[in-house]
N, C-alpha and C. Protein backbone atom coordinates (compact mmCIF):
# COMPACT_ATOMS: atom_id res chain seq x y z
N PRO A 1 5.24 56.70 43.00
CA PRO A 1 4.70 56.39 44.34
C PRO A 1 3.31 55.75 44.24
N VAL A 2 3.04 54.82 45.11
CA VAL A 2 1.73 54.18 45.15
C VAL A 2 1.22 54.18 46.59
N ARG A 3 -0.09 54.17 46.72
CA ARG A 3 -0.69 54.11 48.04
C ARG A 3 -0.81 52.65 48.44
N ALA A 4 -0.33 52.29 49.58
CA ALA A 4 -0.36 50.89 50.04
C ALA A 4 -0.98 50.81 51.42
N VAL A 5 -1.72 49.73 51.63
CA VAL A 5 -2.26 49.43 52.95
C VAL A 5 -1.54 48.19 53.46
N VAL A 6 -0.83 48.32 54.54
CA VAL A 6 -0.05 47.22 55.10
C VAL A 6 -0.72 46.72 56.37
N ARG A 7 -1.01 45.42 56.38
CA ARG A 7 -1.64 44.84 57.56
C ARG A 7 -0.91 43.56 57.94
N THR A 8 -0.92 43.26 59.22
CA THR A 8 -0.36 41.99 59.71
C THR A 8 -1.47 40.95 59.73
N LEU A 9 -1.29 39.87 58.96
CA LEU A 9 -2.32 38.84 58.83
C LEU A 9 -1.74 37.47 59.17
N ASP A 10 -2.55 36.65 59.84
CA ASP A 10 -2.13 35.25 60.01
C ASP A 10 -2.51 34.50 58.73
N ASP A 11 -2.19 33.22 58.64
CA ASP A 11 -2.41 32.46 57.41
C ASP A 11 -3.88 32.43 57.00
N THR A 12 -4.76 32.25 57.97
CA THR A 12 -6.19 32.17 57.66
C THR A 12 -6.70 33.49 57.11
N ALA A 13 -6.33 34.59 57.75
CA ALA A 13 -6.76 35.91 57.28
C ALA A 13 -6.21 36.20 55.90
N LEU A 14 -5.00 35.73 55.63
CA LEU A 14 -4.39 35.94 54.32
C LEU A 14 -5.17 35.20 53.23
N VAL A 15 -5.58 33.97 53.52
CA VAL A 15 -6.36 33.21 52.56
C VAL A 15 -7.71 33.88 52.30
N MET A 16 -8.34 34.38 53.36
CA MET A 16 -9.61 35.09 53.21
C MET A 16 -9.43 36.31 52.30
N ALA A 17 -8.36 37.05 52.54
CA ALA A 17 -8.10 38.25 51.75
C ALA A 17 -7.84 37.89 50.29
N GLN A 18 -7.13 36.79 50.07
CA GLN A 18 -6.84 36.36 48.70
C GLN A 18 -8.13 35.97 47.97
N GLY A 19 -8.99 35.22 48.66
CA GLY A 19 -10.26 34.83 48.06
C GLY A 19 -11.13 36.03 47.74
N LYS A 20 -11.15 37.01 48.64
CA LYS A 20 -11.94 38.22 48.41
C LYS A 20 -11.38 39.02 47.24
N GLU A 21 -10.07 39.12 47.16
CA GLU A 21 -9.45 39.88 46.07
C GLU A 21 -9.71 39.22 44.73
N ASN A 22 -9.62 37.88 44.68
CA ASN A 22 -9.89 37.17 43.43
C ASN A 22 -11.33 37.39 42.98
N ALA A 23 -12.27 37.32 43.91
CA ALA A 23 -13.68 37.47 43.58
C ALA A 23 -13.99 38.87 43.07
N GLU A 24 -13.34 39.88 43.64
CA GLU A 24 -13.61 41.26 43.25
C GLU A 24 -12.91 41.63 41.94
N ARG A 25 -11.76 41.02 41.71
CA ARG A 25 -10.99 41.35 40.50
C ARG A 25 -11.62 40.73 39.26
N ARG A 26 -11.99 39.48 39.34
CA ARG A 26 -12.56 38.78 38.19
C ARG A 26 -13.31 37.56 38.69
N ALA A 27 -14.46 37.32 38.09
CA ALA A 27 -15.23 36.14 38.47
C ALA A 27 -14.47 34.89 38.04
N LEU A 28 -14.03 34.09 39.01
CA LEU A 28 -13.30 32.88 38.69
C LEU A 28 -14.24 31.85 38.06
N SER A 29 -13.72 31.10 37.09
CA SER A 29 -14.51 30.04 36.48
C SER A 29 -14.60 28.86 37.45
N PHE A 30 -15.43 27.89 37.11
CA PHE A 30 -15.63 26.74 38.00
C PHE A 30 -14.32 26.00 38.23
N ILE A 31 -13.56 25.74 37.17
CA ILE A 31 -12.34 24.96 37.33
C ILE A 31 -11.28 25.73 38.12
N GLU A 32 -11.24 27.05 37.99
CA GLU A 32 -10.30 27.85 38.77
C GLU A 32 -10.63 27.78 40.25
N ARG A 33 -11.91 27.86 40.57
CA ARG A 33 -12.32 27.76 41.98
C ARG A 33 -12.05 26.36 42.52
N ALA A 34 -12.24 25.34 41.66
CA ALA A 34 -12.01 23.96 42.10
C ALA A 34 -10.56 23.75 42.50
N PHE A 35 -9.64 24.23 41.69
CA PHE A 35 -8.22 24.02 42.01
C PHE A 35 -7.73 24.96 43.10
N PHE A 36 -8.36 26.11 43.24
CA PHE A 36 -8.03 26.98 44.38
C PHE A 36 -8.42 26.28 45.67
N ALA A 37 -9.60 25.65 45.68
CA ALA A 37 -10.06 24.91 46.86
C ALA A 37 -9.10 23.77 47.19
N ARG A 38 -8.69 23.02 46.17
CA ARG A 38 -7.80 21.89 46.42
C ARG A 38 -6.42 22.37 46.92
N THR A 39 -5.96 23.50 46.38
CA THR A 39 -4.68 24.05 46.81
C THR A 39 -4.72 24.45 48.28
N LEU A 40 -5.83 25.03 48.70
CA LEU A 40 -5.97 25.43 50.10
C LEU A 40 -5.92 24.21 51.02
N LEU A 41 -6.64 23.16 50.66
CA LEU A 41 -6.65 21.96 51.49
C LEU A 41 -5.27 21.30 51.50
N ALA A 42 -4.61 21.28 50.33
CA ALA A 42 -3.27 20.70 50.26
C ALA A 42 -2.27 21.50 51.08
N GLY A 43 -2.57 22.79 51.26
CA GLY A 43 -1.69 23.65 52.05
C GLY A 43 -1.93 23.57 53.54
N GLY A 44 -2.86 22.73 53.95
CA GLY A 44 -3.09 22.52 55.37
C GLY A 44 -4.28 23.24 55.96
N PHE A 45 -5.01 23.99 55.14
CA PHE A 45 -6.20 24.67 55.65
C PHE A 45 -7.37 23.70 55.73
N ASP A 46 -8.27 23.91 56.69
CA ASP A 46 -9.42 23.02 56.80
C ASP A 46 -10.51 23.46 55.83
N ARG A 47 -11.52 22.61 55.69
CA ARG A 47 -12.59 22.89 54.72
C ARG A 47 -13.35 24.16 55.06
N ALA A 48 -13.55 24.40 56.34
CA ALA A 48 -14.31 25.59 56.75
C ALA A 48 -13.61 26.86 56.27
N THR A 49 -12.30 26.89 56.39
CA THR A 49 -11.54 28.05 55.94
C THR A 49 -11.61 28.19 54.43
N ALA A 50 -11.47 27.07 53.71
CA ALA A 50 -11.54 27.10 52.25
C ALA A 50 -12.92 27.55 51.78
N GLN A 51 -13.97 27.06 52.44
CA GLN A 51 -15.33 27.47 52.09
C GLN A 51 -15.52 28.97 52.30
N ALA A 52 -15.01 29.48 53.40
CA ALA A 52 -15.14 30.91 53.70
C ALA A 52 -14.37 31.74 52.68
N ALA A 53 -13.19 31.27 52.28
CA ALA A 53 -12.38 32.01 51.30
C ALA A 53 -13.06 32.08 49.95
N LEU A 54 -13.79 31.01 49.59
CA LEU A 54 -14.47 30.96 48.31
C LEU A 54 -15.93 31.38 48.38
N SER A 55 -16.40 31.62 49.60
CA SER A 55 -17.81 32.01 49.82
C SER A 55 -18.77 30.97 49.24
N VAL A 56 -18.54 29.69 49.56
CA VAL A 56 -19.40 28.62 49.08
C VAL A 56 -19.90 27.79 50.25
N HIS A 57 -21.01 27.08 50.02
CA HIS A 57 -21.56 26.19 51.03
C HIS A 57 -20.84 24.84 50.99
N LYS A 58 -21.11 24.01 51.97
CA LYS A 58 -20.46 22.71 52.09
C LYS A 58 -20.69 21.84 50.85
N SER A 59 -21.93 21.84 50.33
CA SER A 59 -22.24 21.01 49.17
C SER A 59 -21.48 21.47 47.93
N GLU A 60 -21.37 22.79 47.77
CA GLU A 60 -20.64 23.32 46.62
C GLU A 60 -19.14 23.03 46.75
N MET A 61 -18.62 23.07 47.95
CA MET A 61 -17.21 22.73 48.17
C MET A 61 -16.95 21.28 47.75
N SER A 62 -17.88 20.38 48.08
CA SER A 62 -17.73 18.98 47.69
C SER A 62 -17.71 18.84 46.17
N ARG A 63 -18.54 19.61 45.48
CA ARG A 63 -18.57 19.57 44.02
C ARG A 63 -17.25 20.08 43.43
N LEU A 64 -16.73 21.15 43.99
CA LEU A 64 -15.46 21.70 43.52
C LEU A 64 -14.34 20.67 43.67
N LEU A 65 -14.28 20.04 44.82
CA LEU A 65 -13.22 19.06 45.07
C LEU A 65 -13.40 17.81 44.22
N GLN A 66 -14.65 17.45 43.94
CA GLN A 66 -14.92 16.30 43.08
C GLN A 66 -14.31 16.51 41.70
N VAL A 67 -14.48 17.72 41.16
CA VAL A 67 -13.93 18.03 39.84
C VAL A 67 -12.41 18.11 39.89
N ALA A 68 -11.87 18.74 40.94
CA ALA A 68 -10.41 18.88 41.06
C ALA A 68 -9.73 17.52 41.15
N GLU A 69 -10.41 16.53 41.72
CA GLU A 69 -9.85 15.19 41.80
C GLU A 69 -9.96 14.45 40.47
N ALA A 70 -10.99 14.78 39.68
CA ALA A 70 -11.25 14.06 38.43
C ALA A 70 -10.39 14.56 37.27
N ILE A 71 -9.96 15.82 37.33
CA ILE A 71 -9.22 16.42 36.22
C ILE A 71 -7.75 16.59 36.60
N PRO A 72 -6.82 15.97 35.87
CA PRO A 72 -5.40 16.18 36.15
C PRO A 72 -5.03 17.65 35.99
N LEU A 73 -4.14 18.13 36.85
CA LEU A 73 -3.75 19.54 36.81
C LEU A 73 -3.19 19.93 35.45
N GLN A 74 -2.40 19.06 34.83
CA GLN A 74 -1.82 19.35 33.52
C GLN A 74 -2.90 19.63 32.48
N ILE A 75 -3.99 18.85 32.52
CA ILE A 75 -5.08 19.03 31.57
C ILE A 75 -5.81 20.34 31.85
N ALA A 76 -6.08 20.61 33.11
CA ALA A 76 -6.78 21.84 33.48
C ALA A 76 -5.98 23.08 33.07
N GLN A 77 -4.67 23.04 33.28
CA GLN A 77 -3.83 24.18 32.91
C GLN A 77 -3.77 24.35 31.41
N ALA A 78 -3.75 23.24 30.66
CA ALA A 78 -3.71 23.33 29.20
C ALA A 78 -5.00 23.93 28.65
N ILE A 79 -6.13 23.57 29.24
CA ILE A 79 -7.42 24.10 28.78
C ILE A 79 -7.59 25.56 29.20
N GLY A 80 -7.22 25.88 30.43
CA GLY A 80 -7.41 27.23 30.93
C GLY A 80 -8.75 27.37 31.64
N PRO A 81 -9.19 28.60 31.89
CA PRO A 81 -10.39 28.81 32.72
C PRO A 81 -11.69 28.29 32.12
N ALA A 82 -11.81 28.26 30.79
CA ALA A 82 -13.04 27.77 30.13
C ALA A 82 -14.29 28.27 30.85
N PRO A 83 -14.55 29.56 30.86
CA PRO A 83 -15.65 30.12 31.66
C PRO A 83 -17.04 29.59 31.33
N LYS A 84 -17.23 29.07 30.11
CA LYS A 84 -18.56 28.57 29.73
C LYS A 84 -18.80 27.14 30.18
N ALA A 85 -17.76 26.46 30.63
CA ALA A 85 -17.90 25.06 31.05
C ALA A 85 -18.13 24.99 32.56
N GLY A 86 -19.27 24.50 32.97
CA GLY A 86 -19.58 24.37 34.39
C GLY A 86 -19.27 22.98 34.91
N ARG A 87 -19.72 22.72 36.13
CA ARG A 87 -19.42 21.45 36.79
C ARG A 87 -19.84 20.22 35.98
N PRO A 88 -21.08 20.15 35.43
CA PRO A 88 -21.47 18.93 34.72
C PRO A 88 -20.53 18.59 33.56
N ARG A 89 -20.09 19.60 32.82
CA ARG A 89 -19.22 19.36 31.67
C ARG A 89 -17.83 18.90 32.12
N TRP A 90 -17.33 19.50 33.21
CA TRP A 90 -16.03 19.09 33.72
C TRP A 90 -16.09 17.67 34.27
N ILE A 91 -17.20 17.32 34.91
CA ILE A 91 -17.37 15.95 35.41
C ILE A 91 -17.38 14.96 34.25
N GLN A 92 -18.08 15.31 33.17
CA GLN A 92 -18.11 14.45 31.99
C GLN A 92 -16.71 14.27 31.41
N LEU A 93 -15.95 15.36 31.38
CA LEU A 93 -14.58 15.26 30.87
C LEU A 93 -13.73 14.37 31.77
N GLY A 94 -13.92 14.50 33.08
CA GLY A 94 -13.20 13.65 34.02
C GLY A 94 -13.52 12.19 33.81
N GLU A 95 -14.78 11.88 33.53
CA GLU A 95 -15.18 10.49 33.29
C GLU A 95 -14.54 9.95 32.01
N LEU A 96 -14.41 10.79 31.00
CA LEU A 96 -13.76 10.37 29.76
C LEU A 96 -12.27 10.13 29.99
N LEU A 97 -11.64 11.00 30.78
CA LEU A 97 -10.22 10.85 31.07
C LEU A 97 -9.94 9.58 31.87
N ALA A 98 -10.91 9.15 32.65
CA ALA A 98 -10.73 7.96 33.47
C ALA A 98 -10.76 6.67 32.65
N LYS A 99 -11.15 6.78 31.38
CA LYS A 99 -11.28 5.58 30.54
C LYS A 99 -10.03 5.37 29.69
N ASP A 100 -8.87 5.34 30.37
CA ASP A 100 -7.59 5.07 29.70
C ASP A 100 -7.36 6.00 28.52
N ALA A 101 -7.61 7.30 28.73
CA ALA A 101 -7.50 8.26 27.63
C ALA A 101 -6.38 9.27 27.85
N ASP A 102 -5.47 8.99 28.79
CA ASP A 102 -4.41 9.95 29.09
C ASP A 102 -3.54 10.27 27.88
N ASP A 103 -3.12 9.22 27.16
CA ASP A 103 -2.24 9.45 26.01
C ASP A 103 -2.94 10.25 24.92
N LEU A 104 -4.21 9.94 24.70
CA LEU A 104 -4.98 10.66 23.69
C LEU A 104 -5.15 12.12 24.10
N ALA A 105 -5.38 12.37 25.38
CA ALA A 105 -5.54 13.74 25.87
C ALA A 105 -4.24 14.52 25.70
N LYS A 106 -3.10 13.89 26.03
CA LYS A 106 -1.81 14.57 25.88
C LYS A 106 -1.53 14.89 24.41
N ASP A 107 -1.92 13.98 23.53
CA ASP A 107 -1.74 14.22 22.10
C ASP A 107 -2.58 15.41 21.64
N GLU A 108 -3.82 15.48 22.13
CA GLU A 108 -4.71 16.56 21.71
C GLU A 108 -4.21 17.92 22.19
N ILE A 109 -3.79 18.01 23.46
CA ILE A 109 -3.39 19.32 23.97
C ILE A 109 -2.07 19.79 23.37
N ALA A 110 -1.35 18.87 22.71
CA ALA A 110 -0.10 19.25 22.04
C ALA A 110 -0.33 19.64 20.58
N SER A 111 -1.54 19.44 20.06
CA SER A 111 -1.81 19.71 18.65
C SER A 111 -1.89 21.22 18.39
N PRO A 112 -1.48 21.68 17.22
CA PRO A 112 -1.53 23.11 16.89
C PRO A 112 -2.94 23.70 16.97
N SER A 113 -3.94 22.95 16.50
CA SER A 113 -5.31 23.48 16.52
C SER A 113 -5.78 23.72 17.95
N PHE A 114 -5.39 22.85 18.88
CA PHE A 114 -5.76 23.03 20.29
C PHE A 114 -5.07 24.26 20.86
N GLN A 115 -3.79 24.37 20.64
CA GLN A 115 -3.01 25.46 21.23
C GLN A 115 -3.38 26.83 20.67
N GLU A 116 -3.90 26.86 19.45
CA GLU A 116 -4.27 28.13 18.84
C GLU A 116 -5.70 28.55 19.18
N ALA A 117 -6.47 27.67 19.80
CA ALA A 117 -7.87 27.96 20.12
C ALA A 117 -7.99 28.72 21.44
N ASP A 118 -9.17 29.35 21.65
CA ASP A 118 -9.40 29.99 22.94
C ASP A 118 -9.76 28.92 23.98
N SER A 119 -9.87 29.33 25.23
CA SER A 119 -10.01 28.37 26.32
C SER A 119 -11.26 27.50 26.19
N ASP A 120 -12.40 28.11 25.92
CA ASP A 120 -13.64 27.32 25.80
C ASP A 120 -13.56 26.37 24.61
N SER A 121 -12.94 26.82 23.52
CA SER A 121 -12.79 25.95 22.35
C SER A 121 -11.84 24.81 22.65
N ARG A 122 -10.79 25.06 23.45
CA ARG A 122 -9.86 23.99 23.82
C ARG A 122 -10.60 22.92 24.62
N PHE A 123 -11.46 23.35 25.54
CA PHE A 123 -12.26 22.38 26.30
C PHE A 123 -13.06 21.51 25.34
N GLN A 124 -13.75 22.15 24.39
CA GLN A 124 -14.62 21.41 23.48
C GLN A 124 -13.83 20.48 22.56
N LEU A 125 -12.66 20.94 22.10
CA LEU A 125 -11.83 20.09 21.24
C LEU A 125 -11.41 18.82 21.97
N LEU A 126 -10.97 18.98 23.21
CA LEU A 126 -10.54 17.80 23.98
C LEU A 126 -11.72 16.90 24.29
N TYR A 127 -12.83 17.50 24.71
CA TYR A 127 -14.03 16.70 25.01
C TYR A 127 -14.46 15.90 23.78
N ASN A 128 -14.53 16.56 22.63
CA ASN A 128 -14.96 15.88 21.40
C ASN A 128 -14.01 14.74 21.03
N ARG A 129 -12.71 15.00 21.17
CA ARG A 129 -11.72 13.99 20.80
C ARG A 129 -11.86 12.75 21.69
N LEU A 130 -11.98 12.95 23.00
CA LEU A 130 -12.08 11.82 23.91
C LEU A 130 -13.42 11.11 23.78
N ASN A 131 -14.47 11.88 23.61
CA ASN A 131 -15.81 11.29 23.48
C ASN A 131 -15.89 10.42 22.23
N GLU A 132 -15.29 10.90 21.14
CA GLU A 132 -15.29 10.13 19.90
C GLU A 132 -14.47 8.86 20.07
N ALA A 133 -13.34 8.97 20.78
CA ALA A 133 -12.50 7.80 21.00
C ALA A 133 -13.21 6.74 21.83
N VAL A 134 -13.96 7.17 22.85
CA VAL A 134 -14.70 6.24 23.69
C VAL A 134 -15.79 5.55 22.87
N LYS A 135 -16.47 6.30 22.02
CA LYS A 135 -17.52 5.71 21.17
C LYS A 135 -16.93 4.72 20.19
N ASN A 136 -15.69 4.99 19.76
CA ASN A 136 -15.05 4.11 18.79
C ASN A 136 -14.18 3.05 19.45
N ARG A 137 -14.30 2.88 20.77
CA ARG A 137 -13.50 1.91 21.49
C ARG A 137 -13.69 0.52 20.87
N GLY A 138 -12.58 -0.12 20.62
CA GLY A 138 -12.64 -1.42 19.97
C GLY A 138 -12.34 -1.32 18.49
N ARG A 139 -12.40 -0.09 17.94
CA ARG A 139 -12.00 0.14 16.55
C ARG A 139 -10.73 0.95 16.55
N LYS A 140 -9.92 0.80 15.54
CA LYS A 140 -8.65 1.50 15.47
C LYS A 140 -8.90 2.98 15.21
N VAL A 141 -8.39 3.83 16.09
CA VAL A 141 -8.55 5.28 15.95
C VAL A 141 -7.18 5.91 15.81
N SER A 142 -7.06 6.85 14.88
CA SER A 142 -5.79 7.55 14.69
C SER A 142 -5.50 8.40 15.90
N VAL A 143 -4.30 8.27 16.45
CA VAL A 143 -3.91 9.06 17.61
C VAL A 143 -3.39 10.43 17.18
N SER A 144 -2.56 10.44 16.13
CA SER A 144 -1.94 11.69 15.69
C SER A 144 -2.68 12.26 14.48
N PRO A 145 -3.16 13.50 14.56
CA PRO A 145 -3.84 14.10 13.42
C PRO A 145 -2.85 14.43 12.31
N ILE A 146 -3.36 14.48 11.08
CA ILE A 146 -2.56 14.93 9.94
C ILE A 146 -2.76 16.43 9.80
N SER A 147 -1.70 17.21 9.90
CA SER A 147 -1.80 18.66 9.80
C SER A 147 -1.59 19.09 8.36
N ILE A 148 -2.52 19.91 7.86
CA ILE A 148 -2.43 20.45 6.51
C ILE A 148 -1.96 21.90 6.62
N ARG A 149 -0.90 22.20 5.90
CA ARG A 149 -0.32 23.55 5.97
C ARG A 149 -0.17 24.15 4.57
N THR A 150 -0.16 25.48 4.53
CA THR A 150 0.07 26.18 3.28
C THR A 150 1.56 26.14 2.97
N ALA A 151 1.94 26.65 1.80
CA ALA A 151 3.34 26.66 1.39
C ALA A 151 4.22 27.45 2.35
N ASP A 152 3.63 28.48 2.98
CA ASP A 152 4.42 29.29 3.91
C ASP A 152 4.32 28.80 5.36
N GLY A 153 3.74 27.62 5.56
CA GLY A 153 3.73 27.01 6.89
C GLY A 153 2.52 27.25 7.75
N LEU A 154 1.51 27.98 7.26
CA LEU A 154 0.31 28.24 8.06
C LEU A 154 -0.53 26.98 8.17
N MET A 155 -0.84 26.55 9.40
CA MET A 155 -1.66 25.37 9.62
C MET A 155 -3.11 25.72 9.37
N ILE A 156 -3.76 25.05 8.39
CA ILE A 156 -5.13 25.38 8.02
C ILE A 156 -6.14 24.28 8.36
N ALA A 157 -5.64 23.09 8.70
CA ALA A 157 -6.58 22.02 9.06
C ALA A 157 -5.85 20.85 9.71
N ASP A 158 -6.57 20.14 10.58
CA ASP A 158 -6.13 18.87 11.13
C ASP A 158 -7.13 17.81 10.68
N ILE A 159 -6.62 16.65 10.25
CA ILE A 159 -7.50 15.56 9.84
C ILE A 159 -7.20 14.34 10.70
N VAL A 160 -8.23 13.79 11.34
CA VAL A 160 -8.10 12.60 12.17
C VAL A 160 -8.95 11.49 11.56
N HIS A 161 -8.34 10.35 11.27
CA HIS A 161 -9.02 9.21 10.64
C HIS A 161 -9.36 8.13 11.66
N ASP A 162 -10.50 7.49 11.47
CA ASP A 162 -10.75 6.18 12.06
C ASP A 162 -11.41 5.33 10.99
N VAL A 163 -11.87 4.15 11.35
CA VAL A 163 -12.36 3.24 10.31
C VAL A 163 -13.71 3.67 9.74
N ARG A 164 -14.39 4.56 10.41
CA ARG A 164 -15.71 4.97 9.93
C ARG A 164 -15.73 6.35 9.29
N ALA A 165 -14.84 7.23 9.71
CA ALA A 165 -14.92 8.61 9.23
C ALA A 165 -13.59 9.32 9.39
N ALA A 166 -13.50 10.49 8.79
CA ALA A 166 -12.37 11.39 8.98
C ALA A 166 -12.92 12.70 9.52
N ARG A 167 -12.31 13.21 10.59
CA ARG A 167 -12.76 14.47 11.20
C ARG A 167 -11.79 15.57 10.85
N ILE A 168 -12.32 16.67 10.30
CA ILE A 168 -11.50 17.82 9.92
C ILE A 168 -11.74 18.95 10.92
N THR A 169 -10.67 19.47 11.48
CA THR A 169 -10.74 20.61 12.39
C THR A 169 -10.08 21.81 11.72
N ILE A 170 -10.83 22.90 11.63
CA ILE A 170 -10.32 24.13 11.00
C ILE A 170 -10.02 25.14 12.09
N PRO A 171 -8.74 25.48 12.32
CA PRO A 171 -8.42 26.46 13.36
C PRO A 171 -8.81 27.89 12.95
N ILE A 172 -9.05 28.73 13.93
CA ILE A 172 -9.41 30.13 13.65
C ILE A 172 -8.32 30.82 12.86
N SER A 173 -7.07 30.43 13.10
CA SER A 173 -5.94 31.09 12.44
C SER A 173 -5.92 30.87 10.93
N SER A 174 -6.74 29.92 10.42
CA SER A 174 -6.76 29.67 8.98
C SER A 174 -7.40 30.82 8.21
N GLY A 175 -8.11 31.67 8.91
CA GLY A 175 -8.75 32.81 8.26
C GLY A 175 -10.25 32.82 8.49
N LYS A 176 -10.79 33.98 8.80
CA LYS A 176 -12.22 34.10 9.04
C LYS A 176 -13.00 33.71 7.79
N GLY A 177 -13.94 32.82 7.95
CA GLY A 177 -14.78 32.40 6.84
C GLY A 177 -14.23 31.25 6.03
N PHE A 178 -13.00 30.78 6.35
CA PHE A 178 -12.42 29.70 5.55
C PHE A 178 -13.23 28.42 5.67
N ALA A 179 -13.72 28.12 6.87
CA ALA A 179 -14.50 26.89 7.06
C ALA A 179 -15.76 26.91 6.20
N ASP A 180 -16.45 28.07 6.15
CA ASP A 180 -17.65 28.19 5.32
C ASP A 180 -17.31 28.07 3.83
N PHE A 181 -16.19 28.67 3.45
CA PHE A 181 -15.74 28.59 2.06
C PHE A 181 -15.46 27.15 1.67
N LEU A 182 -14.78 26.41 2.57
CA LEU A 182 -14.47 25.01 2.30
C LEU A 182 -15.75 24.19 2.16
N ALA A 183 -16.72 24.46 3.03
CA ALA A 183 -17.99 23.73 2.98
C ALA A 183 -18.68 23.93 1.63
N GLU A 184 -18.60 25.14 1.09
CA GLU A 184 -19.22 25.43 -0.20
C GLU A 184 -18.52 24.68 -1.34
N GLN A 185 -17.21 24.46 -1.18
CA GLN A 185 -16.43 23.81 -2.23
C GLN A 185 -16.52 22.29 -2.21
N LEU A 186 -16.93 21.71 -1.07
CA LEU A 186 -16.89 20.26 -0.92
C LEU A 186 -17.72 19.49 -1.96
N PRO A 187 -18.95 19.91 -2.29
CA PRO A 187 -19.69 19.16 -3.31
C PRO A 187 -18.94 19.08 -4.64
N GLU A 188 -18.35 20.20 -5.08
CA GLU A 188 -17.60 20.21 -6.33
C GLU A 188 -16.35 19.34 -6.23
N LEU A 189 -15.65 19.41 -5.08
CA LEU A 189 -14.46 18.58 -4.88
C LEU A 189 -14.82 17.10 -4.88
N HIS A 190 -15.96 16.77 -4.26
CA HIS A 190 -16.38 15.37 -4.22
C HIS A 190 -16.73 14.88 -5.62
N ALA A 191 -17.38 15.73 -6.41
CA ALA A 191 -17.72 15.37 -7.79
C ALA A 191 -16.45 15.11 -8.60
N LYS A 192 -15.45 15.97 -8.41
CA LYS A 192 -14.18 15.79 -9.12
C LYS A 192 -13.49 14.50 -8.67
N PHE A 193 -13.57 14.22 -7.37
CA PHE A 193 -12.99 13.00 -6.81
C PHE A 193 -13.61 11.76 -7.46
N ARG A 194 -14.93 11.74 -7.56
CA ARG A 194 -15.62 10.59 -8.14
C ARG A 194 -15.33 10.46 -9.63
N GLN A 195 -15.22 11.62 -10.30
CA GLN A 195 -14.93 11.59 -11.74
C GLN A 195 -13.55 10.99 -11.99
N GLU A 196 -12.57 11.38 -11.18
CA GLU A 196 -11.22 10.86 -11.35
C GLU A 196 -11.13 9.37 -11.03
N ARG A 197 -12.06 8.90 -10.18
CA ARG A 197 -12.11 7.47 -9.85
C ARG A 197 -12.91 6.67 -10.90
N GLY A 198 -13.46 7.40 -11.90
CA GLY A 198 -14.21 6.74 -12.95
C GLY A 198 -15.54 6.20 -12.50
N GLU A 199 -16.21 6.94 -11.60
CA GLU A 199 -17.49 6.48 -11.06
C GLU A 199 -18.68 7.03 -11.84
N GLY A 200 -18.41 7.59 -13.03
CA GLY A 200 -19.51 7.99 -13.90
C GLY A 200 -20.12 9.32 -13.54
N ASP A 201 -21.36 9.53 -13.94
CA ASP A 201 -22.07 10.79 -13.76
C ASP A 201 -22.23 11.09 -12.27
N THR A 202 -21.78 12.28 -11.87
CA THR A 202 -21.86 12.65 -10.45
C THR A 202 -22.94 13.66 -10.18
N LYS A 203 -23.74 14.00 -11.20
CA LYS A 203 -24.79 15.00 -11.00
C LYS A 203 -25.98 14.38 -10.30
């Protein structure tokens, strides 16, 4: 048995109750509030009702809707709440997405390293990928990363090449401290690489 409170509510009162319940249960992130606001307006509610449900002023409502229009729903859902990312960062991501980066974004959110990361890390991975692509616009950039796996199938790194550099992403699932361990080994690996290429003394 559970204790229940049953009330008759019209649509507006129901939205108010939903907004109040969300706020009390967990502090919604900026992107969650942005899409909640857009959903209310798409459902036929006016701005005043949406503002009251979210307990925000008119200017803040405009900011929420600005972000909701700039970020495709598929991208927002793939990233998740990203509680550390506020409006300025989401706006920057929206601007990057507007620069013909849809295919690159879809490729990133489908990558194992993205899917295995937490929400804030997923935001940063996508932001970094698109920002790097925009900076390298006009140069050939690899769309699909090369995944490095162990013999038993564990994904330990993604490598993305362009004409200037190769970017290595180490997922958390590779093991705590693996990235630091790899960093320590790189000078020795580079020395061995140069030696095998016959480039002489590497000390």
